[in-house]
Amino acid sequence: MTGKKAARGAAVFMGLLAAAEAGSSYYFYRRTMTRNHAKMERTMKMAGTDWNQHMPFIKKCKEYMLEQPHEDVWVYSEDNLKLHGTWFPQEEAKKVVICFHGYTSRGMNDYTGLSSYYLKRGYSMLLVDERAHGESEGTYIGFGCLDRLDALKWMDWVIETCGEDVQILLHGTSMGGATVLMASGLDLPPQVKGIVSDCAFTSPKEVFTHVLHSMIHLPAFPMMQIADILNRRRAGYGLDDCNAAREVKKAKVPILFIHGSADTFVPCSMCETIYANCASPKKKLIVEGAAHAESYYKDTEAYENAMNEFLGGIIK
């Protein structure tokens, strides 16, 4: 009887342990992958970037940006989500940059500084709200895997709006960087002349695993496996179905990679891995001491010089 009781007790313990794992995995999934539970404040805290030191510059750039003519525009995704963007048109609008923001952010947030760079150089800007962010519809966050297909819709919108002779640049930051790199492996319109990726991750699975290990101090197994199953059922994609390091092996347009050496949220090693795999013409800027998404503000001169050199070779 003693052996049976012990076996029964062990079975109950294992059942409770499995239930606890399942519960914690669901909690992690819900607060990470759904728009109503993924919070910008939590993301900013985990990223660890000290934005207060850059606020005077950001405020000045924002004032300039909001003074420029702009309007709300919309497209529909393949799965019929209404997606929002903010359009800053320039005269003739033959040079256009489509900008993709980071996780839990929105288009009008992440390109405040770079709006001065682009608008003053004659680029029209389209600041996209990725699915399940900002004013775009969607319950489940795409982490680039779904957003890369939405990006094609925005490219079509720009071509239809500006004409067949438009020149398009894709610029992405963090999750937006992953979006444009994942899109690089698609059959892009010939109007797309280049891609700028700032602090992109390789895949949701790999960046989540990094965060679990380095910040939350939890093992990835079995949490990631459970989250992957949940996401396939609910959002329609696996967490490593699309990986930027694999997609750039098919890239044909030139790519500029930018990353901060002090990025603890998306480690700089991910940039190095993606860069090494990139099949198209490529350039790289590592900004020393820059935290996550801080590179432009940490060393504006180096960032703009890299942009000038890169764009000078692809945009007429």
PDB file of N, CA, C and O in Angstrom, residues 197-265:
ATOM      1  N   SER A 197      17.427  48.174 -41.467  1.00  0.00           N
ATOM      2  CA  SER A 197      16.978  47.419 -40.297  1.00  0.00           C
ATOM      3  C   SER A 197      17.748  47.882 -39.070  1.00  0.00           C
ATOM      4  O   SER A 197      18.976  47.809 -39.030  1.00  0.00           O
ATOM      5  N   ASP A 198      17.017  48.352 -38.062  1.00  0.00           N
ATOM      6  CA  ASP A 198      17.620  48.841 -36.825  1.00  0.00           C
ATOM      7  C   ASP A 198      17.205  47.921 -35.677  1.00  0.00           C
ATOM      8  O   ASP A 198      16.026  47.799 -35.366  1.00  0.00           O
ATOM      9  N   CYS A 199      18.163  47.259 -35.065  1.00  0.00           N
ATOM     10  CA  CYS A 199      18.008  46.388 -33.883  1.00  0.00           C
ATOM     11  C   CYS A 199      16.948  45.302 -34.054  1.00  0.00           C
ATOM     12  O   CYS A 199      16.136  45.058 -33.169  1.00  0.00           O
ATOM     13  N   ALA A 200      16.974  44.627 -35.191  1.00  0.00           N
ATOM     14  CA  ALA A 200      16.017  43.558 -35.472  1.00  0.00           C
ATOM     15  C   ALA A 200      16.387  42.274 -34.748  1.00  0.00           C
ATOM     16  O   ALA A 200      17.556  41.994 -34.492  1.00  0.00           O
ATOM     17  N   PHE A 201      15.379  41.461 -34.452  1.00  0.00           N
ATOM     18  CA  PHE A 201      15.619  40.116 -33.925  1.00  0.00           C
ATOM     19  C   PHE A 201      15.476  39.089 -35.043  1.00  0.00           C
ATOM     20  O   PHE A 201      14.967  39.389 -36.124  1.00  0.00           O
ATOM     21  N   THR A 202      15.939  37.879 -34.776  1.00  0.00           N
ATOM     22  CA  THR A 202      15.885  36.813 -35.773  1.00  0.00           C
ATOM     23  C   THR A 202      14.485  36.232 -35.887  1.00  0.00           C
ATOM     24  O   THR A 202      13.920  36.155 -36.972  1.00  0.00           O
ATOM     25  N   SER A 203      13.912  35.811 -34.761  1.00  0.00           N
ATOM     26  CA  SER A 203      12.559  35.241 -34.763  1.00  0.00           C
ATOM     27  C   SER A 203      11.930  35.447 -33.399  1.00  0.00           C
ATOM     28  O   SER A 203      12.649  35.651 -32.399  1.00  0.00           O
ATOM     29  N   PRO A 204      10.590  35.401 -33.311  1.00  0.00           N
ATOM     30  CA  PRO A 204       9.947  35.505 -31.994  1.00  0.00           C
ATOM     31  C   PRO A 204      10.466  34.462 -31.017  1.00  0.00           C
ATOM     32  O   PRO A 204      10.743  34.772 -29.860  1.00  0.00           O
ATOM     33  N   LYS A 205      10.631  33.236 -31.487  1.00  0.00           N
ATOM     34  CA  LYS A 205      11.091  32.167 -30.598  1.00  0.00           C
ATOM     35  C   LYS A 205      12.443  32.499 -29.990  1.00  0.00           C
ATOM     36  O   LYS A 205      12.648  32.334 -28.771  1.00  0.00           O
ATOM     37  N   GLU A 206      13.370  32.976 -30.801  1.00  0.00           N
ATOM     38  CA  GLU A 206      14.724  33.219 -30.306  1.00  0.00           C
ATOM     39  C   GLU A 206      14.798  34.429 -29.393  1.00  0.00           C
ATOM     40  O   GLU A 206      15.519  34.414 -28.388  1.00  0.00           O
ATOM     41  N   VAL A 207      14.029  35.483 -29.681  1.00  0.00           N
ATOM     42  CA  VAL A 207      14.078  36.648 -28.804  1.00  0.00           C
ATOM     43  C   VAL A 207      13.340  36.364 -27.497  1.00  0.00           C
ATOM     44  O   VAL A 207      13.764  36.806 -26.418  1.00  0.00           O
ATOM     45  N   PHE A 208      12.244  35.584 -27.548  1.00  0.00           N
ATOM     46  CA  PHE A 208      11.547  35.217 -26.315  1.00  0.00           C
ATOM     47  C   PHE A 208      12.441  34.347 -25.440  1.00  0.00           C
ATOM     48  O   PHE A 208      12.470  34.498 -24.222  1.00  0.00           O
ATOM     49  N   THR A 209      13.145  33.418 -26.064  1.00  0.00           N
ATOM     50  CA  THR A 209      14.049  32.545 -25.313  1.00  0.00           C
ATOM     51  C   THR A 209      15.131  33.374 -24.623  1.00  0.00           C
ATOM     52  O   THR A 209      15.461  33.146 -23.452  1.00  0.00           O
ATOM     53  N   HIS A 210      15.668  34.352 -25.346  1.00  0.00           N
ATOM     54  CA  HIS A 210      16.680  35.236 -24.761  1.00  0.00           C
ATOM     55  C   HIS A 210      16.116  35.992 -23.558  1.00  0.00           C
ATOM     56  O   HIS A 210      16.772  36.083 -22.499  1.00  0.00           O
ATOM     57  N   VAL A 211      14.907  36.537 -23.697  1.00  0.00           N
ATOM     58  CA  VAL A 211      14.296  37.299 -22.604  1.00  0.00           C
ATOM     59  C   VAL A 211      14.025  36.401 -21.402  1.00  0.00           C
ATOM     60  O   VAL A 211      14.290  36.781 -20.251  1.00  0.00           O
ATOM     61  N   LEU A 212      13.506  35.197 -21.645  1.00  0.00           N
ATOM     62  CA  LEU A 212      13.242  34.266 -20.547  1.00  0.00           C
ATOM     63  C   LEU A 212      14.520  33.931 -19.784  1.00  0.00           C
ATOM     64  O   LEU A 212      14.535  33.910 -18.555  1.00  0.00           O
ATOM     65  N   HIS A 213      15.590  33.682 -20.502  1.00  0.00           N
ATOM     66  CA  HIS A 213      16.852  33.303 -19.866  1.00  0.00           C
ATOM     67  C   HIS A 213      17.509  34.482 -19.141  1.00  0.00           C
ATOM     68  O   HIS A 213      17.917  34.366 -17.982  1.00  0.00           O
ATOM     69  N   SER A 214      17.614  35.619 -19.823  1.00  0.00           N
ATOM     70  CA  SER A 214      18.448  36.707 -19.323  1.00  0.00           C
ATOM     71  C   SER A 214      17.730  37.678 -18.399  1.00  0.00           C
ATOM     72  O   SER A 214      18.374  38.320 -17.559  1.00  0.00           O
ATOM     73  N   MET A 215      16.405  37.804 -18.544  1.00  0.00           N
ATOM     74  CA  MET A 215      15.682  38.823 -17.775  1.00  0.00           C
ATOM     75  C   MET A 215      14.714  38.236 -16.758  1.00  0.00           C
ATOM     76  O   MET A 215      14.549  38.773 -15.660  1.00  0.00           O
ATOM     77  N   ILE A 216      14.043  37.155 -17.131  1.00  0.00           N
ATOM     78  CA  ILE A 216      13.053  36.556 -16.230  1.00  0.00           C
ATOM     79  C   ILE A 216      13.649  35.373 -15.474  1.00  0.00           C
ATOM     80  O   ILE A 216      13.108  34.917 -14.478  1.00  0.00           O
ATOM     81  N   HIS A 217      14.790  34.864 -15.977  1.00  0.00           N
ATOM     82  CA  HIS A 217      15.520  33.764 -15.346  1.00  0.00           C
ATOM     83  C   HIS A 217      14.673  32.495 -15.221  1.00  0.00           C
ATOM     84  O   HIS A 217      14.606  31.867 -14.169  1.00  0.00           O
ATOM     85  N   LEU A 218      14.050  32.169 -16.352  1.00  0.00           N
ATOM     86  CA  LEU A 218      13.247  30.953 -16.449  1.00  0.00           C
ATOM     87  C   LEU A 218      13.733  30.119 -17.629  1.00  0.00           C
ATOM     88  O   LEU A 218      14.214  30.679 -18.619  1.00  0.00           O
ATOM     89  N   PRO A 219      13.606  28.800 -17.547  1.00  0.00           N
ATOM     90  CA  PRO A 219      13.961  27.959 -18.700  1.00  0.00           C
ATOM     91  C   PRO A 219      12.938  28.130 -19.814  1.00  0.00           C
ATOM     92  O   PRO A 219      11.758  28.387 -19.566  1.00  0.00           O
ATOM     93  N   ALA A 220      13.397  28.020 -21.042  1.00  0.00           N
ATOM     94  CA  ALA A 220      12.491  28.173 -22.193  1.00  0.00           C
ATOM     95  C   ALA A 220      11.597  26.952 -22.376  1.00  0.00           C
ATOM     96  O   ALA A 220      10.489  27.059 -22.916  1.00  0.00           O
ATOM     97  N   PHE A 221      12.069  25.780 -21.944  1.00  0.00           N
ATOM     98  CA  PHE A 221      11.284  24.554 -22.059  1.00  0.00           C
ATOM     99  C   PHE A 221      10.518  24.300 -20.759  1.00  0.00           C
ATOM    100  O   PHE A 221      11.090  24.425 -19.680  1.00  0.00           O
ATOM    101  N   PRO A 222       9.216  23.974 -20.828  1.00  0.00           N
ATOM    102  CA  PRO A 222       8.398  23.769 -22.030  1.00  0.00           C
ATOM    103  C   PRO A 222       7.580  25.004 -22.427  1.00  0.00           C
ATOM    104  O   PRO A 222       6.681  24.909 -23.243  1.00  0.00           O
ATOM    105  N   MET A 223       7.900  26.156 -21.819  1.00  0.00           N
ATOM    106  CA  MET A 223       7.078  27.338 -22.038  1.00  0.00           C
ATOM    107  C   MET A 223       6.998  27.715 -23.511  1.00  0.00           C
ATOM    108  O   MET A 223       5.915  28.034 -24.031  1.00  0.00           O
ATOM    109  N   MET A 224       8.135  27.685 -24.209  1.00  0.00           N
ATOM    110  CA  MET A 224       8.132  28.076 -25.608  1.00  0.00           C
ATOM    111  C   MET A 224       7.350  27.090 -26.461  1.00  0.00           C
ATOM    112  O   MET A 224       6.656  27.486 -27.412  1.00  0.00           O
ATOM    113  N   GLN A 225       7.441  25.813 -26.150  1.00  0.00           N
ATOM    114  CA  GLN A 225       6.717  24.797 -26.931  1.00  0.00           C
ATOM    115  C   GLN A 225       5.202  24.977 -26.769  1.00  0.00           C
ATOM    116  O   GLN A 225       4.448  24.875 -27.742  1.00  0.00           O
ATOM    117  N   ILE A 226       4.774  25.273 -25.547  1.00  0.00           N
ATOM    118  CA  ILE A 226       3.339  25.490 -25.309  1.00  0.00           C
ATOM    119  C   ILE A 226       2.880  26.772 -25.991  1.00  0.00           C
ATOM    120  O   ILE A 226       1.821  26.814 -26.631  1.00  0.00           O
ATOM    121  N   ALA A 227       3.687  27.836 -25.884  1.00  0.00           N
ATOM    122  CA  ALA A 227       3.343  29.104 -26.538  1.00  0.00           C
ATOM    123  C   ALA A 227       3.266  28.940 -28.048  1.00  0.00           C
ATOM    124  O   ALA A 227       2.396  29.532 -28.712  1.00  0.00           O
ATOM    125  N   ASP A 228       4.150  28.119 -28.601  1.00  0.00           N
ATOM    126  CA  ASP A 228       4.143  27.881 -30.046  1.00  0.00           C
ATOM    127  C   ASP A 228       2.850  27.197 -30.477  1.00  0.00           C
ATOM    128  O   ASP A 228       2.237  27.581 -31.489  1.00  0.00           O
ATOM    129  N   ILE A 229       2.424  26.204 -29.714  1.00  0.00           N
ATOM    130  CA  ILE A 229       1.168  25.497 -30.024  1.00  0.00           C
ATOM    131  C   ILE A 229      -0.013  26.461 -29.941  1.00  0.00           C
ATOM    132  O   ILE A 229      -0.881  26.493 -30.827  1.00  0.00           O
ATOM    133  N   LEU A 230      -0.059  27.257 -28.878  1.00  0.00           N
ATOM    134  CA  LEU A 230      -1.145  28.225 -28.714  1.00  0.00           C
ATOM    135  C   LEU A 230      -1.180  29.206 -29.881  1.00  0.00           C
ATOM    136  O   LEU A 230      -2.246  29.529 -30.414  1.00  0.00           O
ATOM    137  N   ASN A 231       0.006  29.690 -30.277  1.00  0.00           N
ATOM    138  CA  ASN A 231       0.046  30.700 -31.329  1.00  0.00           C
ATOM    139  C   ASN A 231      -0.352  30.138 -32.687  1.00  0.00           C
ATOM    140  O   ASN A 231      -0.985  30.813 -33.492  1.00  0.00           O
ATOM    141  N   ARG A 232       0.011  28.894 -32.950  1.00  0.00           N
ATOM    142  CA  ARG A 232      -0.414  28.264 -34.204  1.00  0.00           C
ATOM    143  C   ARG A 232      -1.931  28.174 -34.273  1.00  0.00           C
ATOM    144  O   ARG A 232      -2.539  28.417 -35.329  1.00  0.00           O
ATOM    145  N   ARG A 233      -2.545  27.830 -33.162  1.00  0.00           N
ATOM    146  CA  ARG A 233      -3.997  27.681 -33.132  1.00  0.00           C
ATOM    147  C   ARG A 233      -4.720  29.023 -33.212  1.00  0.00           C
ATOM    148  O   ARG A 233      -5.746  29.138 -33.873  1.00  0.00           O
ATOM    149  N   ARG A 234      -4.171  30.031 -32.544  1.00  0.00           N
ATOM    150  CA  ARG A 234      -4.890  31.297 -32.410  1.00  0.00           C
ATOM    151  C   ARG A 234      -4.486  32.337 -33.449  1.00  0.00           C
ATOM    152  O   ARG A 234      -5.336  33.005 -34.017  1.00  0.00           O
ATOM    153  N   ALA A 235      -3.183  32.503 -33.643  1.00  0.00           N
ATOM    154  CA  ALA A 235      -2.701  33.541 -34.564  1.00  0.00           C
ATOM    155  C   ALA A 235      -2.357  33.001 -35.942  1.00  0.00           C
ATOM    156  O   ALA A 235      -2.220  33.767 -36.888  1.00  0.00           O
ATOM    157  N   GLY A 236      -2.194  31.681 -36.061  1.00  0.00           N
ATOM    158  CA  GLY A 236      -1.984  31.077 -37.374  1.00  0.00           C
ATOM    159  C   GLY A 236      -0.537  30.962 -37.809  1.00  0.00           C
ATOM    160  O   GLY A 236      -0.269  30.701 -38.988  1.00  0.00           O
ATOM    161  N   TYR A 237       0.416  31.128 -36.894  1.00  0.00           N
ATOM    162  CA  TYR A 237       1.814  30.952 -37.277  1.00  0.00           C
ATOM    163  C   TYR A 237       2.620  30.442 -36.086  1.00  0.00           C
ATOM    164  O   TYR A 237       2.298  30.717 -34.926  1.00  0.00           O
ATOM    165  N   GLY A 238       3.677  29.700 -36.388  1.00  0.00           N
ATOM    166  CA  GLY A 238       4.587  29.234 -35.363  1.00  0.00           C
ATOM    167  C   GLY A 238       5.641  30.271 -35.060  1.00  0.00           C
ATOM    168  O   GLY A 238       5.964  31.124 -35.903  1.00  0.00           O
ATOM    169  N   LEU A 239       6.224  30.213 -33.874  1.00  0.00           N
ATOM    170  CA  LEU A 239       7.132  31.257 -33.408  1.00  0.00           C
ATOM    171  C   LEU A 239       8.489  31.237 -34.101  1.00  0.00           C
ATOM    172  O   LEU A 239       9.280  32.168 -33.926  1.00  0.00           O
ATOM    173  N   ASP A 240       8.780  30.199 -34.854  1.00  0.00           N
ATOM    174  CA  ASP A 240      10.000  30.196 -35.666  1.00  0.00           C
ATOM    175  C   ASP A 240       9.684  29.843 -37.123  1.00  0.00           C
ATOM    176  O   ASP A 240      10.568  29.450 -37.873  1.00  0.00           O
ATOM    177  N   ASP A 241       8.421  29.990 -37.517  1.00  0.00           N
ATOM    178  CA  ASP A 241       8.052  29.731 -38.910  1.00  0.00           C
ATOM    179  C   ASP A 241       8.784  30.670 -39.853  1.00  0.00           C
ATOM    180  O   ASP A 241       9.144  30.309 -40.971  1.00  0.00           O
ATOM    181  N   CYS A 242       8.966  31.911 -39.398  1.00  0.00           N
ATOM    182  CA  CYS A 242       9.684  32.898 -40.197  1.00  0.00           C
ATOM    183  C   CYS A 242      10.830  33.437 -39.358  1.00  0.00           C
ATOM    184  O   CYS A 242      10.625  33.900 -38.238  1.00  0.00           O
ATOM    185  N   ASN A 243      12.029  33.344 -39.894  1.00  0.00           N
ATOM    186  CA  ASN A 243      13.227  33.754 -39.175  1.00  0.00           C
ATOM    187  C   ASN A 243      14.019  34.682 -40.093  1.00  0.00           C
ATOM    188  O   ASN A 243      14.334  34.320 -41.231  1.00  0.00           O
ATOM    189  N   ALA A 244      14.317  35.878 -39.610  1.00  0.00           N
ATOM    190  CA  ALA A 244      15.009  36.866 -40.441  1.00  0.00           C
ATOM    191  C   ALA A 244      16.349  36.346 -40.962  1.00  0.00           C
ATOM    192  O   ALA A 244      16.745  36.652 -42.088  1.00  0.00           O
ATOM    193  N   ALA A 245      17.036  35.542 -40.150  1.00  0.00           N
ATOM    194  CA  ALA A 245      18.332  35.006 -40.572  1.00  0.00           C
ATOM    195  C   ALA A 245      18.198  34.037 -41.736  1.00  0.00           C
ATOM    196  O   ALA A 245      19.148  33.859 -42.508  1.00  0.00           O
ATOM    197  N   ARG A 246      17.054  33.409 -41.876  1.00  0.00           N
ATOM    198  CA  ARG A 246      16.812  32.538 -43.033  1.00  0.00           C
ATOM    199  C   ARG A 246      16.303  33.336 -44.227  1.00  0.00           C
ATOM    200  O   ARG A 246      16.674  33.073 -45.374  1.00  0.00           O
ATOM    201  N   GLU A 247      15.439  34.315 -43.955  1.00  0.00           N
ATOM    202  CA  GLU A 247      14.823  35.071 -45.049  1.00  0.00           C
ATOM    203  C   GLU A 247      15.837  35.897 -45.825  1.00  0.00           C
ATOM    204  O   GLU A 247      15.727  36.042 -47.043  1.00  0.00           O
ATOM    205  N   VAL A 248      16.841  36.455 -45.137  1.00  0.00           N
ATOM    206  CA  VAL A 248      17.804  37.298 -45.858  1.00  0.00           C
ATOM    207  C   VAL A 248      18.713  36.490 -46.784  1.00  0.00           C
ATOM    208  O   VAL A 248      19.401  37.069 -47.628  1.00  0.00           O
ATOM    209  N   LYS A 249      18.678  35.172 -46.655  1.00  0.00           N
ATOM    210  CA  LYS A 249      19.417  34.342 -47.613  1.00  0.00           C
ATOM    211  C   LYS A 249      18.816  34.453 -49.012  1.00  0.00           C
ATOM    212  O   LYS A 249      19.472  34.126 -50.005  1.00  0.00           O
ATOM    213  N   LYS A 250      17.550  34.910 -49.068  1.00  0.00           N
ATOM    214  CA  LYS A 250      16.859  35.072 -50.357  1.00  0.00           C
ATOM    215  C   LYS A 250      16.779  36.538 -50.777  1.00  0.00           C
ATOM    216  O   LYS A 250      16.159  36.858 -51.796  1.00  0.00           O
ATOM    217  N   ALA A 251      17.356  37.429 -49.983  1.00  0.00           N
ATOM    218  CA  ALA A 251      17.234  38.865 -50.247  1.00  0.00           C
ATOM    219  C   ALA A 251      17.943  39.251 -51.541  1.00  0.00           C
ATOM    220  O   ALA A 251      18.997  38.717 -51.879  1.00  0.00           O
ATOM    221  N   LYS A 252      17.339  40.207 -52.251  1.00  0.00           N
ATOM    222  CA  LYS A 252      17.911  40.720 -53.494  1.00  0.00           C
ATOM    223  C   LYS A 252      18.217  42.207 -53.428  1.00  0.00           C
ATOM    224  O   LYS A 252      19.048  42.701 -54.173  1.00  0.00           O
ATOM    225  N   VAL A 253      17.528  42.957 -52.559  1.00  0.00           N
ATOM    226  CA  VAL A 253      17.760  44.399 -52.466  1.00  0.00           C
ATOM    227  C   VAL A 253      18.818  44.684 -51.407  1.00  0.00           C
ATOM    228  O   VAL A 253      18.985  43.916 -50.449  1.00  0.00           O
ATOM    229  N   PRO A 254      19.564  45.781 -51.553  1.00  0.00           N
ATOM    230  CA  PRO A 254      20.593  46.132 -50.559  1.00  0.00           C
ATOM    231  C   PRO A 254      19.981  46.365 -49.171  1.00  0.00           C
ATOM    232  O   PRO A 254      18.859  46.875 -49.048  1.00  0.00           O
ATOM    233  N   ILE A 255      20.746  46.016 -48.140  1.00  0.00           N
ATOM    234  CA  ILE A 255      20.274  46.152 -46.761  1.00  0.00           C
ATOM    235  C   ILE A 255      21.348  46.821 -45.913  1.00  0.00           C
ATOM    236  O   ILE A 255      22.516  46.446 -45.960  1.00  0.00           O
ATOM    237  N   LEU A 256      20.926  47.814 -45.116  1.00  0.00           N
ATOM    238  CA  LEU A 256      21.770  48.434 -44.102  1.00  0.00           C
ATOM    239  C   LEU A 256      21.334  47.919 -42.742  1.00  0.00           C
ATOM    240  O   LEU A 256      20.179  48.084 -42.347  1.00  0.00           O
ATOM    241  N   PHE A 257      22.260  47.295 -42.029  1.00  0.00           N
ATOM    242  CA  PHE A 257      21.998  46.767 -40.689  1.00  0.00           C
ATOM    243  C   PHE A 257      22.571  47.723 -39.651  1.00  0.00           C
ATOM    244  O   PHE A 257      23.739  48.112 -39.734  1.00  0.00           O
ATOM    245  N   ILE A 258      21.749  48.075 -38.651  1.00  0.00           N
ATOM    246  CA  ILE A 258      22.183  48.958 -37.567  1.00  0.00           C
ATOM    247  C   ILE A 258      21.818  48.291 -36.234  1.00  0.00           C
ATOM    248  O   ILE A 258      20.727  47.728 -36.092  1.00  0.00           O
ATOM    249  N   HIS A 259      22.742  48.367 -35.276  1.00  0.00           N
ATOM    250  CA  HIS A 259      22.455  47.790 -33.957  1.00  0.00           C
ATOM    251  C   HIS A 259      23.331  48.476 -32.919  1.00  0.00           C
ATOM    252  O   HIS A 259      24.425  48.952 -33.231  1.00  0.00           O
ATOM    253  N   GLY A 260      22.838  48.534 -31.688  1.00  0.00           N
ATOM    254  CA  GLY A 260      23.615  49.073 -30.585  1.00  0.00           C
ATOM    255  C   GLY A 260      24.397  47.977 -29.886  1.00  0.00           C
ATOM    256  O   GLY A 260      23.865  46.893 -29.631  1.00  0.00           O
ATOM    257  N   SER A 261      25.652  48.263 -29.559  1.00  0.00           N
ATOM    258  CA  SER A 261      26.485  47.245 -28.923  1.00  0.00           C
ATOM    259  C   SER A 261      26.016  46.910 -27.513  1.00  0.00           C
ATOM    260  O   SER A 261      26.302  45.825 -27.002  1.00  0.00           O
ATOM    261  N   ALA A 262      25.300  47.848 -26.864  1.00  0.00           N
ATOM    262  CA  ALA A 262      24.851  47.644 -25.483  1.00  0.00           C
ATOM    263  C   ALA A 262      23.389  47.209 -25.406  1.00  0.00           C
ATOM    264  O   ALA A 262      22.757  47.334 -24.343  1.00  0.00           O
ATOM    265  N   ASP A 263      22.841  46.711 -26.490  1.00  0.00           N
ATOM    266  CA  ASP A 263      21.444  46.256 -26.515  1.00  0.00           C
ATOM    267  C   ASP A 263      21.334  44.937 -25.753  1.00  0.00           C
ATOM    268  O   ASP A 263      21.887  43.924 -26.162  1.00  0.00           O
ATOM    269  N   THR A 264      20.606  44.948 -24.647  1.00  0.00           N
ATOM    270  CA  THR A 264      20.399  43.731 -23.862  1.00  0.00           C
ATOM    271  C   THR A 264      19.047  43.092 -24.152  1.00  0.00           C
ATOM    272  O   THR A 264      18.814  41.941 -23.777  1.00  0.00           O
ATOM    273  N   PHE A 265      18.153  43.817 -24.811  1.00  0.00           N
ATOM    274  CA  PHE A 265      16.809  43.308 -25.113  1.00  0.00           C
ATOM    275  C   PHE A 265      16.846  42.417 -26.354  1.00  0.00           C
ATOM    276  O   PHE A 265      16.326  41.299 -26.362  1.00  0.00           O
TER     277      PHE A 265
END
